GROMACS .gro file of C-alpha atoms in nm:
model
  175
    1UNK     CA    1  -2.172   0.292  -1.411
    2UNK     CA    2  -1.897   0.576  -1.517
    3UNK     CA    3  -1.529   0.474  -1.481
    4UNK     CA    4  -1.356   0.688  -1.239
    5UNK     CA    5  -1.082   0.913  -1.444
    6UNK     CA    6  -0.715   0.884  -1.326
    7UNK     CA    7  -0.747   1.189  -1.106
    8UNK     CA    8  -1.038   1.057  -0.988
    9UNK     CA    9  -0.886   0.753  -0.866
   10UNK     CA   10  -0.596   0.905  -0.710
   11UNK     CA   11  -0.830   1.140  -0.527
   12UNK     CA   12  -1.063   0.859  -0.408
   13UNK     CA   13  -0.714   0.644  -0.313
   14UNK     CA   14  -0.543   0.958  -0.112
   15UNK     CA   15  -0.914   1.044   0.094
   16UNK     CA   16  -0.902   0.675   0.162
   17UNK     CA   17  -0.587   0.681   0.335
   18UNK     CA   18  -0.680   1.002   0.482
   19UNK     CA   19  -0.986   0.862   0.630
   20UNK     CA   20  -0.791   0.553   0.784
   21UNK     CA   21  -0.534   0.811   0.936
   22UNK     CA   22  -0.844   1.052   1.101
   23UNK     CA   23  -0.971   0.695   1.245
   24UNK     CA   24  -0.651   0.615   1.420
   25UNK     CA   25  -0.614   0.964   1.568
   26UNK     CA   26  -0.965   0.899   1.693
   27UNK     CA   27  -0.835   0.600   1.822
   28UNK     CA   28  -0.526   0.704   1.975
   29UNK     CA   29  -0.711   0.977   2.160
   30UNK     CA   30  -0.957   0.726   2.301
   31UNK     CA   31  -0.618   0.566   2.484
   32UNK     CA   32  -0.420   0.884   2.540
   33UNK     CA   33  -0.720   0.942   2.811
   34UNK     CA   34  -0.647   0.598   2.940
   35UNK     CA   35  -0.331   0.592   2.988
   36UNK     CA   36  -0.273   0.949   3.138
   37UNK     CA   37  -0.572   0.786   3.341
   38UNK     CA   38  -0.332   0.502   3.434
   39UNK     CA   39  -0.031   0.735   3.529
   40UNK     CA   40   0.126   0.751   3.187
   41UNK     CA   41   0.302   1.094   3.107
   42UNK     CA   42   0.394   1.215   2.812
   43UNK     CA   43   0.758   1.255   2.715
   44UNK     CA   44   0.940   1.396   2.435
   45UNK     CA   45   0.613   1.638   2.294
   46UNK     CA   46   0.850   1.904   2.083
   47UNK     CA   47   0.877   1.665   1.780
   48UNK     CA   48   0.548   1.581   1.785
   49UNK     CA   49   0.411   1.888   1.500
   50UNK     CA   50   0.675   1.806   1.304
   51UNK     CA   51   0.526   1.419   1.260
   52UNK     CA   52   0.197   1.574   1.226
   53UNK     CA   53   0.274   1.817   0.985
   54UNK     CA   54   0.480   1.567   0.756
   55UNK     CA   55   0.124   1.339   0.756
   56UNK     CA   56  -0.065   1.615   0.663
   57UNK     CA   57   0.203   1.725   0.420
   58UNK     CA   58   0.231   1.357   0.258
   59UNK     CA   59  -0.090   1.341   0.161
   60UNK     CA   60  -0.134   1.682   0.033
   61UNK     CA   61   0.187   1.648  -0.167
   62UNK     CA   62   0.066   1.299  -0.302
   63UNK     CA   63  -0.244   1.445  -0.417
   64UNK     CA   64  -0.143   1.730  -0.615
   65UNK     CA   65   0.164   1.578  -0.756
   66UNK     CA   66  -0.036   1.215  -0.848
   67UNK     CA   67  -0.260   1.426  -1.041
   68UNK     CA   68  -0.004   1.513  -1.264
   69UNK     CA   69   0.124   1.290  -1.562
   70UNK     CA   70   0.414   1.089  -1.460
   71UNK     CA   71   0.647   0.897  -1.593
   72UNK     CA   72   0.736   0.654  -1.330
   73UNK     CA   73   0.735   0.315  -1.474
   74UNK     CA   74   0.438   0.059  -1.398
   75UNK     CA   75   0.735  -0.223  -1.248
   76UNK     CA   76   0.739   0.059  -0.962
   77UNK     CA   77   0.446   0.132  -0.937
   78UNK     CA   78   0.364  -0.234  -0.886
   79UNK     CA   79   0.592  -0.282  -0.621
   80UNK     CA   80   0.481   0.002  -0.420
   81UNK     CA   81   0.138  -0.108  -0.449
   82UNK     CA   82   0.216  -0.489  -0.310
   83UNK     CA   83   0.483  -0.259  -0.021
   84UNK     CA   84   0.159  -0.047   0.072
   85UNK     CA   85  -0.062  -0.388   0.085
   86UNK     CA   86   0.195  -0.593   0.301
   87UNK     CA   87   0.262  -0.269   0.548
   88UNK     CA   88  -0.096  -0.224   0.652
   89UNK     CA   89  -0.143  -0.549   0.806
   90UNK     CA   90   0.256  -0.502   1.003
   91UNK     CA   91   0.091  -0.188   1.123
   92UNK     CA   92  -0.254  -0.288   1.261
   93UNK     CA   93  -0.096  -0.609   1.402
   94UNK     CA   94   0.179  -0.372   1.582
   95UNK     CA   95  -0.165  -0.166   1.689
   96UNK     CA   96  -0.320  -0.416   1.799
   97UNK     CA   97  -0.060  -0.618   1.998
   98UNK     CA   98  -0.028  -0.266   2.184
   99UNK     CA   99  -0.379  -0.277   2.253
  100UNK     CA  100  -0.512   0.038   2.451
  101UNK     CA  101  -0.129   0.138   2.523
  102UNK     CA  102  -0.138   0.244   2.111
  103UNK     CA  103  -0.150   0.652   2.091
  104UNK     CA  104   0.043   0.911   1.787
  105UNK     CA  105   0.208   1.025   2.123
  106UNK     CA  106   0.481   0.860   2.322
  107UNK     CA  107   0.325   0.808   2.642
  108UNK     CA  108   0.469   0.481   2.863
  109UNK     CA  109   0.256   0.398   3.172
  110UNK     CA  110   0.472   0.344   3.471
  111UNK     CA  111   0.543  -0.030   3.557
  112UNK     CA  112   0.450  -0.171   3.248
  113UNK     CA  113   0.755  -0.301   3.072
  114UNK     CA  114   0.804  -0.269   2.731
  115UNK     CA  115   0.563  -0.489   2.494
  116UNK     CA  116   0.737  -0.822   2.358
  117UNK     CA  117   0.452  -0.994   2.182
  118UNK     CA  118   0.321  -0.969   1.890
  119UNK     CA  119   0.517  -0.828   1.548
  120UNK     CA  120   0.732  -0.705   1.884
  121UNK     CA  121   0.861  -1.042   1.909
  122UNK     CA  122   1.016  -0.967   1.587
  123UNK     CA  123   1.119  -0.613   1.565
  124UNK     CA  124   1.163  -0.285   1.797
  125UNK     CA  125   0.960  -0.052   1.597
  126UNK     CA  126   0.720  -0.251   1.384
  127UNK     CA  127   0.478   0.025   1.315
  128UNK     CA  128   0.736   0.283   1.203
  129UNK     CA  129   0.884   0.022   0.951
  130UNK     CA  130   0.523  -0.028   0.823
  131UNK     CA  131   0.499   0.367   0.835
  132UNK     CA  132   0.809   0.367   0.642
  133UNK     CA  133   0.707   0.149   0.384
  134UNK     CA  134   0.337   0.323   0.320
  135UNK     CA  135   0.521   0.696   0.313
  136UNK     CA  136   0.773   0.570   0.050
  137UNK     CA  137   0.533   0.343  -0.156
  138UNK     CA  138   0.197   0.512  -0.163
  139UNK     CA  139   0.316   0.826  -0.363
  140UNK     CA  140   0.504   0.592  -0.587
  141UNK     CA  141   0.259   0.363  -0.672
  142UNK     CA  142   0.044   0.689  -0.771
  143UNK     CA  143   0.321   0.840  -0.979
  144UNK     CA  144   0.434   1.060  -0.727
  145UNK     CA  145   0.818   1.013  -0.714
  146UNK     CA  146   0.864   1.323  -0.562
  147UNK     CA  147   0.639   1.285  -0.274
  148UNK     CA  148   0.776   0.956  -0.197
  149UNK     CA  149   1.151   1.124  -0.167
  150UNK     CA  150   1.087   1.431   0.059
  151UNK     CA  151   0.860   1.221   0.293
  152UNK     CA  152   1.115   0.936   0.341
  153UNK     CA  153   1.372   1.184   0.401
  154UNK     CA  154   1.149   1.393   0.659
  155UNK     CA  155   1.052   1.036   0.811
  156UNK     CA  156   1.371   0.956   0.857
  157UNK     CA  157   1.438   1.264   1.067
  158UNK     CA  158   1.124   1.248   1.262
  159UNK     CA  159   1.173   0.898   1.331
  160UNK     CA  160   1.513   0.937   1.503
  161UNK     CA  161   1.383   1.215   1.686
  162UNK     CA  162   1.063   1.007   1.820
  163UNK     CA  163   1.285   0.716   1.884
  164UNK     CA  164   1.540   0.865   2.068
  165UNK     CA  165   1.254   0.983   2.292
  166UNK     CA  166   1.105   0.673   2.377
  167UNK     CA  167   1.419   0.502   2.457
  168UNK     CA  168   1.458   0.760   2.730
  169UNK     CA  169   1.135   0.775   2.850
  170UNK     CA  170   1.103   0.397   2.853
  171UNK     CA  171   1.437   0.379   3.092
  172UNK     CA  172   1.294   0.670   3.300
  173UNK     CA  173   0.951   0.485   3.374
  174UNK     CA  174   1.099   0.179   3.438
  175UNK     CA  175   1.436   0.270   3.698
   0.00000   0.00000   0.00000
């Protein structure tokens, strides 16, 4: 059996992810329909390309720049990879404890208060602080210091966009 090249790798690591991500929307269309089936409407939709497009945009930007030699030391790299490996089980445990109330969009079903089990015990926003973790730390552990910069930074500013509207639109669904 051949060993897969380092662009090869990199490429097989970034369809991976990609793969995962194309699941979830799957998945997060499956409960859109039962929520808005429940009464749940959706709030806050303007920021919503802007998250999409900095997805897209992370992996794109991983992949080209990954493929290029990089300096980036293998301590860091290292770290990112064990960041990457702790923040997918945060974020399918936050998935999970939100059951068929999980979707990409921020839709809250009237008269169902906000979830407090699970990683939400814990934390507000356990699935954006796994998000955060896998935008910084996959490009890094790949080489791609760049990609892991812009993304955090765009993150950062979708996040407090998307946040701001569920706060709201949790305190309008349950007056």
């Amino acid at each position: 059996m051949r060993k897969l090249d380092s662009s090869q790798r990199v490429t097989c690591i970034v369809a991976g992810v990609a793969v995962q991500r194309i699941g979830e929307l799957a998945w997060s269309k499956r409960n859109e329909r039962r929520l808005r089936e429940r009464g749940a409407v959706e709030c806050g939709q303007s920021h919503y390309p802007a998250m999409v497009a900095l997805h897209v945009g992370w992996l794109a930007s991983t992949l080209i720049e990954a493929r290029r030699p990089s300096s980036l030391p293998t301590p860091v790299r290292a770290v990112a990879l064990g960041a990457f490996v702790v923040a997918q089980p945060l974020r399918y445990w936050a998935i999970a404890s939100l059951g068929d109330r999980w979707s990409t969009r921020v839709l809250v079903p009237p008269d169902e208060p906000p979830l407090a089990t699970g990683p939400y015990r814990y934390l507000d926003h356990p699935n954006y602080v796994a998000v955060v973790a896998e935008l910084a730390a996959l490009p890094l552990m790949l080489g791609a210091w760049r990609t892991s910069v812009w993304a955090t930074v765009g993150n950062a500013a979708v996040l407090r966009a998307r946040i701001a509207v569920e706060r709201v639109a949790l305190v309008a669904t349950n007056d």
